[in-house]
Amino acid sequence: MVEQDGVKAQIGVTGLAVMGRNLARNLARHGYRVALHNRSWEKTASLVAEHGDEGTFVPGRTMADFVASLERPRTVVVMVKAGAATDAVIDELVELLEPGDIVVDAGNAHFPDTARREQALSARGLHFVGTGVSGGEEGALNGPSIMPGGTPESYRTLGPMLEAISAKVDGVPCCTHVGPGAAGHFVKMVHNGIEYADMQLIAEAYDLLRQGLGADAARIAGIFADWNTGDLESYLIEITADVLAHTDPVTGAAFVDVVLDQAEQKGTGRWTVQAALDLGVPVTGIAEATFARGLSGSVPQRAAGAGLPADVEPWAVADAEAFVADVRAALYASKVVAYSQGFEQIAAGSAQFGWGIDRGAMARIWRGGCIIRAKFLDRITQAYAQDPELPLLIADPYFARVVGDGLAAWRRVVAAAVTHGVPTPAFSSSLAYYDGVRAPRLPAALIQAQRDFFGAHTYRRTDRDGVFHTDWSGDRAERQA
Ligand code: NBP
């Protein structure tokens, strides 16, 4: 139904490309009266023409019409291209809004941009809610995972609407107030970083199965379908089985075999790694996944490296069943490490910016709607429920046990990959992280000594408090700094 005269909308969406269009339809299907706007009228018109019967829409040709059609306090969802387009829309909007109104940026903004925008809008008495939305266009229409930041006050108005349109798992909405300020976009960024790691790990498992078993894509599809019935049950494993089973209609070959092996990225993985470096959090799984995409797209380097020797024996796994079980265990353990690192980054960001993020709640709202939805997120919620301050997810009793149970398999798989020249950066680095974080003593002691030697950077001692320097170029006497 299209309302033109007098009826005010409860929420508005500006930016009606795939995401905004589907979010607007989702809101309308849930009974909300939705104002519509897009820079160019065609998208608004086609939404109304094609889906006007799904609920109550109030289309606006201009931003002024759009704003005027909203109930007060007004709630406007901005769903345009992240970056300059978002700033352009916000600049236009703020001139038309009044104190108490809420501007929701549901695009994939970089969290420092969200912090900047929130500061600027709160100075005008407006609420600015940077909101992560995951699940792609299908999720936006049928129930995404939603990660809103901003003030608790704005969540009182916005929360019920967002919870209503979000995915539900066991009747629980996949949406909660993440925290103030840019917390929502920060968590969405880390979510995407974890997604990078998860996808890379799955790709490495596929490569190992392919090379170790000499199996074709269809056989590996069956293995992934089987894995999707256990601990690894997740959207990404499910679609992997689906993709691997797909035949290219043009050539009749396995679809995966005709896709160019150069992975692209939109930048959220890179942002996650950059933020992790700033926070000093070792997100090795996410970093390796991001770099692996970079390597795949390094065309001149790959051309130059293509002739380099491998010096490896041909690989033929003797016990296929045992090997598949090993790869499954290695995948699960590496995945737990990647998530553990991501949750550590959320804790570090939350501490740095004073967001008070409940990590268990983040795992809960990722159980449905989003790309990394997975059965084992329930276990993560339980781990943080038992200990909200848990410093290391893999040290939680449940995860320590399952990772420990798979440890021998994990080592066999990484060793085999190295022996046979199969690149497994995420599997290998996750195992190295595990061994590093559990080690009673690290060679970092030597690094500290070297730093003191060449740069007088000082060191601390195991046996005494204080900061020390050794006079390396002189008499080598130690003095307290
Ligand atoms: P796009 O990211 O492709 O953006 C297209 C929209 O931005 C159109 O409505 C376009 O208006 C508008 N726009 C642009 Br471009 N420049 C503008 C400007 N200067 N002023 C006003 N409007 C402008 O759309 P999308 O794929 O639907 O994604 C929307 C947001 O959601 C993005 O931030 C994206 O990162 C995020 N997101 C996307 C997904 C996904 O799966 N696609 C998932 C999660 C989040 P026009 O029609 O007049 O050109």
Short mmCIF file of C-alpha atoms and ligand atoms in Angstrom, two decimals:
data_model
loop_
_atom_site.label_atom_id
_atom_site.label_comp_id
_atom_site.label_asym_id
_atom_site.label_seq_id
_atom_site.Cartn_x
_atom_site.Cartn_y
_atom_site.Cartn_z
CA MET A 1 0.00 0.00 0.00
CA VAL A 2 1.31 3.46 -0.83
CA GLU A 3 0.35 6.28 1.48
CA GLN A 4 0.58 9.77 0.07
CA ASP A 5 -1.47 12.12 2.19
CA GLY A 6 -1.07 12.75 5.83
CA VAL A 7 -0.07 9.31 7.12
CA LYS A 8 3.30 9.51 8.81
CA ALA A 9 5.87 6.76 8.55
CA GLN A 10 7.46 5.22 11.67
CA ILE A 11 10.84 4.76 10.05
CA GLY A 12 12.47 5.86 6.80
CA VAL A 13 15.07 4.25 4.57
CA THR A 14 17.20 6.34 2.21
CA GLY A 15 19.38 4.45 -0.24
CA LEU A 16 17.32 1.81 -2.00
CA ALA A 17 19.89 -0.35 -3.76
CA VAL A 18 19.80 -4.07 -2.90
CA MET A 19 20.36 -3.68 0.84
CA GLY A 20 18.17 -0.67 1.54
CA ARG A 21 15.40 -1.98 -0.66
CA ASN A 22 15.30 -5.29 1.16
CA LEU A 23 15.57 -3.74 4.62
CA ALA A 24 12.66 -1.43 3.76
CA ARG A 25 10.59 -4.41 2.58
CA ASN A 26 11.51 -6.36 5.71
CA LEU A 27 10.35 -3.44 7.89
CA ALA A 28 7.11 -3.09 5.92
CA ARG A 29 6.44 -6.83 6.12
CA HIS A 30 6.73 -6.51 9.89
CA GLY A 31 3.95 -3.95 9.92
CA TYR A 32 5.98 -0.74 10.09
CA ARG A 33 5.01 2.21 7.93
CA VAL A 34 8.18 2.89 5.95
CA ALA A 35 9.16 6.16 4.27
CA LEU A 36 11.29 5.65 1.16
CA HIS A 37 13.92 7.78 -0.52
CA ASN A 38 16.73 7.34 -2.98
CA ARG A 39 18.96 9.91 -4.66
CA SER A 40 17.51 8.94 -8.01
CA TRP A 41 13.74 8.39 -8.11
CA GLU A 42 13.81 5.22 -10.25
CA LYS A 43 14.76 2.91 -7.36
CA THR A 44 11.99 4.30 -5.17
CA ALA A 45 9.46 3.98 -7.97
CA SER A 46 10.43 0.40 -8.81
CA LEU A 47 10.31 -0.68 -5.16
CA VAL A 48 6.82 0.69 -4.82
CA ALA A 49 5.73 -0.76 -8.17
CA GLU A 50 7.09 -4.22 -7.48
CA HIS A 51 6.53 -4.61 -3.75
CA GLY A 52 4.05 -1.93 -2.74
CA ASP A 53 1.62 -4.64 -1.65
CA GLU A 54 3.99 -5.95 1.06
CA GLY A 55 3.15 -3.24 3.57
CA THR A 56 2.75 0.51 3.95
CA PHE A 57 5.27 2.63 2.06
CA VAL A 58 5.46 6.41 1.95
CA PRO A 59 7.67 7.35 -1.02
CA GLY A 60 9.41 10.72 -1.09
CA ARG A 61 10.87 12.31 -4.20
CA THR A 62 13.10 14.70 -2.31
CA MET A 63 14.93 14.37 0.97
CA ALA A 64 12.71 17.15 2.35
CA ASP A 65 9.53 15.23 1.40
CA PHE A 66 11.01 12.09 2.91
CA VAL A 67 11.88 13.76 6.22
CA ALA A 68 8.51 15.52 6.37
CA SER A 69 6.75 12.16 6.04
CA LEU A 70 8.25 10.78 9.28
CA GLU A 71 6.77 10.68 12.77
CA ARG A 72 8.74 12.49 15.47
CA PRO A 73 11.25 11.76 16.78
CA ARG A 74 12.22 10.76 13.29
CA THR A 75 14.18 7.58 12.61
CA VAL A 76 16.08 7.50 9.34
CA VAL A 77 18.08 4.53 8.12
CA VAL A 78 20.85 5.48 5.69
CA MET A 79 21.80 2.54 3.45
CA VAL A 80 24.08 4.02 0.81
CA LYS A 81 27.58 3.26 -0.40
CA ALA A 82 30.00 3.55 2.53
CA GLY A 83 32.34 6.55 2.57
CA ALA A 84 31.74 9.85 0.79
CA ALA A 85 28.16 8.92 -0.19
CA THR A 86 27.25 8.41 3.47
CA ASP A 87 28.71 11.81 4.38
CA ALA A 88 26.83 13.45 1.51
CA VAL A 89 23.52 11.97 2.64
CA ILE A 90 24.11 12.82 6.28
CA ASP A 91 25.02 16.41 5.38
CA GLU A 92 21.75 16.75 3.51
CA LEU A 93 19.73 15.08 6.24
CA VAL A 94 21.00 16.99 9.25
CA GLU A 95 19.75 20.27 7.82
CA LEU A 96 16.23 18.84 7.85
CA LEU A 97 16.24 17.02 11.20
CA GLU A 98 15.62 18.24 14.75
CA PRO A 99 17.14 17.39 18.13
CA GLY A 100 16.10 13.96 19.32
CA ASP A 101 15.87 12.51 15.80
CA ILE A 102 17.82 9.33 15.06
CA VAL A 103 20.08 8.75 12.07
CA VAL A 104 21.03 5.11 11.56
CA ASP A 105 23.96 4.35 9.28
CA ALA A 106 23.40 0.71 8.36
CA GLY A 107 26.12 0.63 5.69
CA ASN A 108 29.55 -0.89 6.11
CA ALA A 109 31.21 2.22 7.56
CA HIS A 110 34.73 2.16 8.93
CA PHE A 111 34.31 2.58 12.68
CA PRO A 112 36.50 5.72 13.02
CA ASP A 113 34.16 7.39 10.48
CA THR A 114 31.23 6.38 12.67
CA ALA A 115 32.91 7.90 15.73
CA ARG A 116 33.48 11.14 13.80
CA ARG A 117 29.90 11.27 12.52
CA GLU A 118 28.45 10.52 15.93
CA GLN A 119 30.42 13.38 17.45
CA ALA A 120 29.24 15.79 14.77
CA LEU A 121 25.60 14.76 15.03
CA SER A 122 25.44 14.63 18.81
CA ALA A 123 26.69 18.25 18.82
CA ARG A 124 23.41 19.02 16.98
CA GLY A 125 21.35 17.03 19.47
CA LEU A 126 20.85 14.16 17.02
CA HIS A 127 21.40 10.49 17.77
CA PHE A 128 23.72 8.78 15.35
CA VAL A 129 23.60 5.00 15.38
CA GLY A 130 26.34 3.21 13.43
CA THR A 131 24.79 -0.19 12.81
CA GLY A 132 26.41 -3.33 11.44
CA VAL A 133 24.14 -5.42 9.23
CA SER A 134 25.25 -8.85 8.08
CA GLY A 135 23.61 -11.38 5.84
CA GLY A 136 23.76 -9.79 2.41
CA GLU A 137 20.65 -9.01 0.44
CA GLU A 138 18.91 -12.23 1.41
CA GLY A 139 19.49 -11.49 5.12
CA ALA A 140 18.33 -7.89 4.75
CA LEU A 141 15.02 -9.16 3.40
CA ASN A 142 14.39 -12.19 5.57
CA GLY A 143 16.26 -11.43 8.78
CA PRO A 144 19.84 -10.22 9.13
CA SER A 145 22.12 -10.14 12.14
CA ILE A 146 22.07 -6.53 13.31
CA MET A 147 24.75 -4.82 15.42
CA PRO A 148 23.65 -1.33 16.46
CA GLY A 149 25.85 1.08 18.40
CA GLY A 150 24.85 4.57 19.52
CA THR A 151 23.14 5.77 22.66
CA PRO A 152 21.01 3.50 24.87
CA GLU A 153 18.28 6.13 24.49
CA SER A 154 18.20 5.71 20.71
CA TYR A 155 18.06 1.93 21.15
CA ARG A 156 14.84 2.28 23.14
CA THR A 157 13.13 3.62 19.99
CA LEU A 158 15.10 1.74 17.40
CA GLY A 159 15.75 -1.57 19.18
CA PRO A 160 12.23 -3.04 18.97
CA MET A 161 12.07 -2.34 15.21
CA LEU A 162 15.51 -3.79 14.52
CA GLU A 163 14.89 -6.81 16.74
CA ALA A 164 11.59 -7.43 14.93
CA ILE A 165 13.23 -7.58 11.49
CA SER A 166 16.35 -9.46 12.59
CA ALA A 167 16.89 -13.20 12.25
CA LYS A 168 15.63 -15.30 15.17
CA VAL A 169 17.30 -18.37 16.62
CA ASP A 170 15.26 -20.32 19.18
CA GLY A 171 12.97 -17.29 19.23
CA VAL A 172 15.82 -14.98 20.25
CA PRO A 173 16.50 -11.96 17.99
CA CYS A 174 19.91 -11.70 16.35
CA CYS A 175 20.11 -8.05 17.36
CA THR A 176 21.14 -6.32 20.55
CA HIS A 177 22.54 -2.96 21.59
CA VAL A 178 26.26 -3.61 21.10
CA GLY A 179 27.44 -0.55 22.99
CA PRO A 180 27.71 3.22 22.61
CA GLY A 181 29.44 5.18 19.88
CA ALA A 182 31.04 3.19 17.09
CA ALA A 183 30.78 -0.16 18.94
CA GLY A 184 28.32 -1.58 16.39
CA HIS A 185 30.47 -0.90 13.35
CA PHE A 186 33.58 -2.09 15.20
CA VAL A 187 31.93 -5.43 15.99
CA LYS A 188 30.64 -5.74 12.42
CA MET A 189 34.18 -5.13 11.19
CA VAL A 190 35.57 -7.91 13.41
CA HIS A 191 32.69 -10.15 12.31
CA ASN A 192 33.82 -9.65 8.72
CA GLY A 193 37.44 -10.30 9.71
CA ILE A 194 36.41 -13.59 11.29
CA GLU A 195 34.47 -14.34 8.12
CA TYR A 196 37.70 -13.90 6.13
CA ALA A 197 39.51 -16.33 8.45
CA ASP A 198 36.69 -18.88 8.35
CA MET A 199 36.56 -18.79 4.54
CA GLN A 200 40.33 -19.13 4.23
CA LEU A 201 40.37 -22.10 6.62
CA ILE A 202 37.64 -23.82 4.65
CA ALA A 203 39.54 -23.15 1.43
CA GLU A 204 42.71 -24.64 2.92
CA ALA A 205 40.78 -27.73 4.08
CA TYR A 206 39.41 -28.10 0.56
CA ASP A 207 42.88 -27.78 -0.96
CA LEU A 208 44.32 -30.39 1.42
CA LEU A 209 41.52 -32.84 0.63
CA ARG A 210 41.92 -32.22 -3.05
CA GLN A 211 45.67 -32.71 -3.07
CA GLY A 212 45.95 -35.37 -0.37
CA LEU A 213 43.13 -37.56 -1.66
CA GLY A 214 43.42 -36.63 -5.30
CA ALA A 215 39.67 -36.09 -5.01
CA ASP A 216 37.50 -34.09 -7.37
CA ALA A 217 35.21 -31.29 -6.28
CA ALA A 218 32.10 -33.48 -6.19
CA ARG A 219 33.68 -35.94 -3.75
CA ILE A 220 34.82 -33.10 -1.50
CA ALA A 221 31.32 -31.63 -1.64
CA GLY A 222 30.13 -34.84 0.01
CA ILE A 223 32.75 -34.52 2.74
CA PHE A 224 31.68 -30.94 3.51
CA ALA A 225 28.02 -31.95 3.50
CA ASP A 226 28.89 -34.63 6.05
CA TRP A 227 30.86 -32.14 8.18
CA ASN A 228 27.83 -29.88 8.19
CA THR A 229 25.99 -32.39 10.35
CA GLY A 230 28.40 -32.10 13.30
CA ASP A 231 30.38 -29.52 15.30
CA LEU A 232 31.28 -27.65 12.11
CA GLU A 233 27.64 -27.09 11.15
CA SER A 234 27.51 -23.58 9.73
CA TYR A 235 26.32 -21.52 6.80
CA LEU A 236 29.83 -21.34 5.29
CA ILE A 237 30.33 -25.12 5.41
CA GLU A 238 26.85 -25.61 3.96
CA ILE A 239 27.42 -23.27 1.01
CA THR A 240 30.88 -24.77 0.44
CA ALA A 241 29.26 -28.18 -0.10
CA ASP A 242 26.75 -26.54 -2.42
CA VAL A 243 29.38 -24.65 -4.43
CA LEU A 244 31.62 -27.71 -4.78
CA ALA A 245 28.71 -29.81 -6.03
CA HIS A 246 27.80 -27.24 -8.67
CA THR A 247 28.60 -27.97 -12.32
CA ASP A 248 29.45 -25.16 -14.72
CA PRO A 249 26.66 -25.07 -17.28
CA VAL A 250 29.01 -23.73 -19.98
CA THR A 251 31.78 -26.33 -19.82
CA GLY A 252 30.27 -29.15 -17.80
CA ALA A 253 33.30 -28.96 -15.48
CA ALA A 254 33.10 -28.53 -11.72
CA PHE A 255 32.18 -24.88 -11.22
CA VAL A 256 35.06 -24.26 -8.79
CA ASP A 257 37.48 -25.38 -11.49
CA VAL A 258 36.45 -22.65 -13.91
CA VAL A 259 36.58 -19.78 -11.41
CA LEU A 260 39.72 -17.63 -11.57
CA ASP A 261 41.76 -18.18 -8.40
CA GLN A 262 42.18 -14.50 -7.44
CA ALA A 263 40.19 -13.59 -4.33
CA GLU A 264 38.99 -10.01 -4.09
CA GLN A 265 38.08 -7.96 -1.04
CA LYS A 266 36.12 -4.88 -0.14
CA GLY A 267 38.34 -3.88 2.77
CA THR A 268 36.75 -4.99 6.03
CA GLY A 269 39.38 -7.71 6.53
CA ARG A 270 42.10 -5.14 6.01
CA TRP A 271 40.42 -2.75 8.48
CA THR A 272 40.21 -5.54 11.06
CA VAL A 273 43.90 -6.28 10.77
CA GLN A 274 44.84 -2.60 10.84
CA ALA A 275 42.74 -2.06 13.97
CA ALA A 276 44.19 -5.20 15.56
CA LEU A 277 47.70 -3.90 14.95
CA ASP A 278 46.77 -0.61 16.60
CA LEU A 279 45.28 -2.46 19.57
CA GLY A 280 48.20 -4.91 19.76
CA VAL A 281 45.98 -7.98 19.35
CA PRO A 282 47.50 -10.88 17.37
CA VAL A 283 44.65 -11.79 15.00
CA THR A 284 46.90 -14.11 13.02
CA GLY A 285 44.07 -16.09 11.40
CA ILE A 286 42.38 -12.96 10.04
CA ALA A 287 45.70 -11.45 8.97
CA GLU A 288 46.79 -14.62 7.14
CA ALA A 289 43.40 -14.84 5.46
CA THR A 290 43.67 -11.23 4.29
CA PHE A 291 47.23 -11.72 3.07
CA ALA A 292 46.27 -14.97 1.34
CA ARG A 293 43.69 -13.06 -0.70
CA GLY A 294 46.43 -10.54 -1.46
CA LEU A 295 48.80 -13.29 -2.58
CA SER A 296 46.16 -14.86 -4.81
CA GLY A 297 45.75 -11.53 -6.57
CA SER A 298 49.50 -10.87 -6.90
CA VAL A 299 49.47 -11.69 -10.60
CA PRO A 300 53.01 -10.66 -11.66
CA GLN A 301 54.51 -12.25 -8.55
CA ARG A 302 52.62 -15.49 -9.13
CA ALA A 303 53.71 -15.53 -12.76
CA ALA A 304 57.33 -15.01 -11.69
CA GLY A 305 57.05 -17.63 -8.93
CA ALA A 306 55.31 -20.24 -11.03
CA GLY A 307 58.51 -21.96 -12.08
CA LEU A 308 60.08 -22.18 -8.63
CA PRO A 309 60.88 -25.73 -7.48
CA ALA A 310 58.76 -27.44 -4.82
CA ASP A 311 61.16 -30.27 -3.97
CA VAL A 312 58.36 -32.47 -2.65
CA GLU A 313 57.33 -36.09 -3.07
CA PRO A 314 54.04 -36.87 -4.82
CA TRP A 315 51.26 -37.07 -2.23
CA ALA A 316 48.90 -39.99 -1.93
CA VAL A 317 47.19 -40.41 1.41
CA ALA A 318 47.08 -44.07 2.46
CA ASP A 319 44.10 -43.96 4.83
CA ALA A 320 41.57 -41.58 3.31
CA GLU A 321 39.06 -41.86 6.14
CA ALA A 322 41.65 -41.04 8.79
CA PHE A 323 42.97 -38.15 6.72
CA VAL A 324 39.49 -36.65 6.30
CA ALA A 325 38.97 -36.94 10.07
CA ASP A 326 42.33 -35.22 10.65
CA VAL A 327 41.52 -32.33 8.32
CA ARG A 328 38.15 -31.92 10.01
CA ALA A 329 39.78 -31.74 13.44
CA ALA A 330 42.44 -29.31 12.18
CA LEU A 331 39.76 -27.12 10.62
CA TYR A 332 37.73 -27.03 13.81
CA ALA A 333 40.73 -26.25 16.00
CA SER A 334 41.99 -23.53 13.64
CA LYS A 335 38.52 -22.06 13.50
CA VAL A 336 38.28 -21.90 17.29
CA VAL A 337 41.63 -20.06 17.32
CA ALA A 338 40.43 -17.55 14.71
CA TYR A 339 37.25 -16.84 16.68
CA SER A 340 39.22 -16.66 19.94
CA GLN A 341 41.45 -14.00 18.37
CA GLY A 342 38.47 -12.07 17.00
CA PHE A 343 36.76 -12.03 20.38
CA GLU A 344 40.01 -10.89 21.95
CA GLN A 345 40.01 -7.97 19.50
CA ILE A 346 36.44 -7.10 20.50
CA ALA A 347 37.49 -7.12 24.16
CA ALA A 348 40.50 -4.92 23.40
CA GLY A 349 38.43 -2.43 21.36
CA SER A 350 35.77 -2.36 24.03
CA ALA A 351 38.36 -1.65 26.73
CA GLN A 352 40.13 0.99 24.66
CA PHE A 353 36.99 2.92 23.74
CA GLY A 354 34.94 2.20 26.89
CA TRP A 355 32.13 0.38 25.09
CA GLY A 356 31.40 -2.37 27.64
CA ILE A 357 30.68 -4.95 24.95
CA ASP A 358 29.25 -8.28 26.12
CA ARG A 359 31.07 -10.84 23.98
CA GLY A 360 28.61 -13.62 24.80
CA ALA A 361 25.82 -11.43 23.39
CA MET A 362 27.84 -10.91 20.19
CA ALA A 363 28.16 -14.68 19.70
CA ARG A 364 24.41 -14.93 20.36
CA ILE A 365 23.43 -12.37 17.69
CA TRP A 366 25.75 -14.04 15.16
CA ARG A 367 23.92 -17.38 15.46
CA GLY A 368 21.46 -16.41 12.74
CA GLY A 369 21.17 -14.10 9.75
CA CYS A 370 24.86 -13.49 9.22
CA ILE A 371 27.52 -15.14 7.10
CA ILE A 372 29.40 -16.71 10.02
CA ARG A 373 26.27 -18.18 11.62
CA ALA A 374 27.25 -21.50 13.12
CA LYS A 375 26.22 -24.04 15.66
CA PHE A 376 29.33 -23.59 17.77
CA LEU A 377 28.52 -19.93 18.53
CA ASP A 378 26.21 -21.28 21.25
CA ARG A 379 29.30 -22.71 22.92
CA ILE A 380 30.99 -19.32 22.76
CA THR A 381 28.00 -17.65 24.40
CA GLN A 382 28.12 -20.29 27.14
CA ALA A 383 31.85 -19.74 27.65
CA TYR A 384 31.39 -16.00 28.18
CA ALA A 385 28.31 -16.59 30.35
CA GLN A 386 30.46 -18.70 32.66
CA ASP A 387 33.27 -16.13 32.68
CA PRO A 388 32.47 -12.72 31.15
CA GLU A 389 36.12 -11.69 31.56
CA LEU A 390 37.54 -14.85 29.95
CA PRO A 391 40.91 -13.68 28.59
CA LEU A 392 41.32 -16.50 26.06
CA LEU A 393 38.46 -18.39 24.47
CA ILE A 394 40.59 -21.46 23.73
CA ALA A 395 41.33 -21.69 27.46
CA ASP A 396 37.62 -22.11 28.24
CA PRO A 397 37.23 -25.69 29.55
CA TYR A 398 35.02 -26.82 26.65
CA PHE A 399 37.19 -25.34 23.90
CA ALA A 400 40.43 -26.38 25.59
CA ARG A 401 39.14 -29.94 25.57
CA VAL A 402 37.93 -30.05 21.97
CA VAL A 403 41.04 -28.32 20.65
CA GLY A 404 43.20 -30.61 22.81
CA ASP A 405 41.39 -33.68 21.47
CA GLY A 406 42.19 -32.62 17.92
CA LEU A 407 45.73 -31.50 18.57
CA ALA A 408 47.57 -34.56 17.25
CA ALA A 409 45.45 -34.47 14.08
CA TRP A 410 46.07 -30.74 13.68
CA ARG A 411 49.83 -31.27 13.90
CA ARG A 412 49.71 -34.15 11.41
CA VAL A 413 47.77 -32.03 8.93
CA VAL A 414 50.07 -29.00 9.18
CA ALA A 415 53.15 -31.23 8.97
CA ALA A 416 51.75 -32.98 5.90
CA ALA A 417 50.93 -29.65 4.27
CA VAL A 418 54.49 -28.45 4.82
CA THR A 419 55.99 -31.74 3.66
CA HIS A 420 53.95 -31.76 0.47
CA GLY A 421 54.16 -28.07 -0.32
CA VAL A 422 50.49 -27.18 0.14
CA PRO A 423 50.14 -23.58 1.36
CA THR A 424 48.07 -23.52 4.55
CA PRO A 425 48.86 -20.13 6.11
CA ALA A 426 45.75 -20.00 8.30
CA PHE A 427 46.00 -23.62 9.54
CA SER A 428 49.72 -23.21 10.23
CA SER A 429 49.55 -19.81 11.88
CA SER A 430 46.63 -20.88 14.07
CA LEU A 431 48.64 -23.83 15.32
CA ALA A 432 51.66 -21.57 15.86
CA TYR A 433 49.43 -19.18 17.82
CA TYR A 434 48.16 -22.07 19.95
CA ASP A 435 51.70 -23.21 20.65
CA GLY A 436 52.79 -19.65 21.35
CA VAL A 437 49.99 -18.80 23.73
CA ARG A 438 50.43 -22.03 25.70
CA ALA A 439 54.24 -21.87 25.84
CA PRO A 440 55.62 -21.35 29.34
CA ARG A 441 58.47 -19.34 27.88
CA LEU A 442 58.89 -17.58 24.54
CA PRO A 443 61.98 -16.44 22.64
CA ALA A 444 60.66 -12.90 23.11
CA ALA A 445 63.29 -12.77 25.87
CA LEU A 446 65.99 -12.83 23.20
CA ILE A 447 64.23 -10.09 21.23
CA GLN A 448 64.14 -7.89 24.32
CA ALA A 449 67.87 -8.49 24.83
CA GLN A 450 68.60 -7.64 21.19
CA ARG A 451 66.52 -4.45 21.44
CA ASP A 452 68.45 -3.43 24.51
CA PHE A 453 71.73 -4.23 22.75
CA PHE A 454 71.23 -2.08 19.67
CA GLY A 455 68.80 0.55 20.91
CA ALA A 456 69.07 0.70 24.72
CA HIS A 457 65.35 -0.11 24.76
CA THR A 458 65.66 -1.72 28.23
CA TYR A 459 64.17 -4.98 29.50
CA ARG A 460 62.50 -6.40 32.57
CA ARG A 461 63.82 -9.42 34.49
CA THR A 462 62.19 -12.65 35.58
CA ASP A 463 63.66 -12.45 39.08
CA ARG A 464 63.24 -8.78 40.05
CA ASP A 465 60.87 -5.87 39.50
CA GLY A 466 62.08 -2.83 37.60
CA VAL A 467 63.36 -1.84 34.18
CA PHE A 468 67.00 -2.51 33.28
CA HIS A 469 69.66 -1.71 30.69
CA THR A 470 72.98 -3.40 30.12
CA ASP A 471 75.90 -1.28 28.91
CA TRP A 472 76.58 -3.55 25.93
CA SER A 473 79.25 -1.41 24.27
CA GLY A 474 81.01 -0.64 27.54
CA ASP A 475 81.64 -2.74 30.60
CA ARG A 476 78.37 -4.72 30.26
CA ALA A 477 77.29 -3.70 33.73
CA GLU A 478 73.55 -3.71 34.32
CA ARG A 479 71.83 -0.70 35.78
CA GLN A 480 68.25 0.03 36.66
CA ALA A 481 66.66 2.45 34.20
P1 NBP B 1 25.72 0.29 -2.79
O1 NBP B 1 26.82 0.19 -1.82
O2 NBP B 1 25.92 -0.23 -4.16
O3 NBP B 1 25.25 1.83 -2.89
C1 NBP B 1 24.25 2.22 -3.78
C2 NBP B 1 23.34 3.23 -3.13
O4 NBP B 1 24.09 4.38 -2.70
C3 NBP B 1 22.29 3.73 -4.10
O5 NBP B 1 21.09 3.94 -3.39
C4 NBP B 1 22.89 5.05 -4.58
O6 NBP B 1 21.95 5.96 -5.08
C5 NBP B 1 23.48 5.54 -3.29
N1 NBP B 1 24.44 6.64 -3.45
C6 NBP B 1 25.68 6.65 -3.97
BR1 NBP B 1 26.49 5.23 -4.78
N2 NBP B 1 26.27 7.85 -3.92
C7 NBP B 1 25.37 8.65 -3.33
C8 NBP B 1 25.39 10.02 -2.99
N3 NBP B 1 26.47 10.78 -3.21
N4 NBP B 1 24.28 10.53 -2.42
C9 NBP B 1 23.21 9.77 -2.18
N5 NBP B 1 23.13 8.45 -2.47
C10 NBP B 1 24.20 7.89 -3.04
O7 NBP B 1 24.38 -0.39 -2.19
P2 NBP B 1 24.20 -1.77 -1.39
O8 NBP B 1 24.97 -2.89 -2.01
O9 NBP B 1 22.73 -1.89 -1.22
O10 NBP B 1 24.86 -1.50 0.02
C11 NBP B 1 24.44 -0.44 0.86
C12 NBP B 1 25.31 -0.41 2.10
O11 NBP B 1 25.18 -1.65 2.79
C13 NBP B 1 26.80 -0.25 1.79
O12 NBP B 1 27.39 0.55 2.77
C14 NBP B 1 27.32 -1.67 1.88
O13 NBP B 1 28.69 -1.72 2.21
C15 NBP B 1 26.46 -2.22 3.00
N6 NBP B 1 26.31 -3.67 3.02
C16 NBP B 1 26.15 -4.35 1.87
C17 NBP B 1 25.98 -5.73 1.91
C18 NBP B 1 25.75 -6.49 0.63
O14 NBP B 1 25.70 -7.73 0.70
N7 NBP B 1 25.61 -5.83 -0.51
C19 NBP B 1 25.98 -6.40 3.12
C20 NBP B 1 26.11 -5.68 4.29
C21 NBP B 1 26.27 -4.31 4.22
P3 NBP B 1 21.57 5.97 -6.65
O15 NBP B 1 20.59 4.86 -6.82
O16 NBP B 1 20.99 7.29 -6.86
O17 NBP B 1 22.86 5.74 -7.41
#
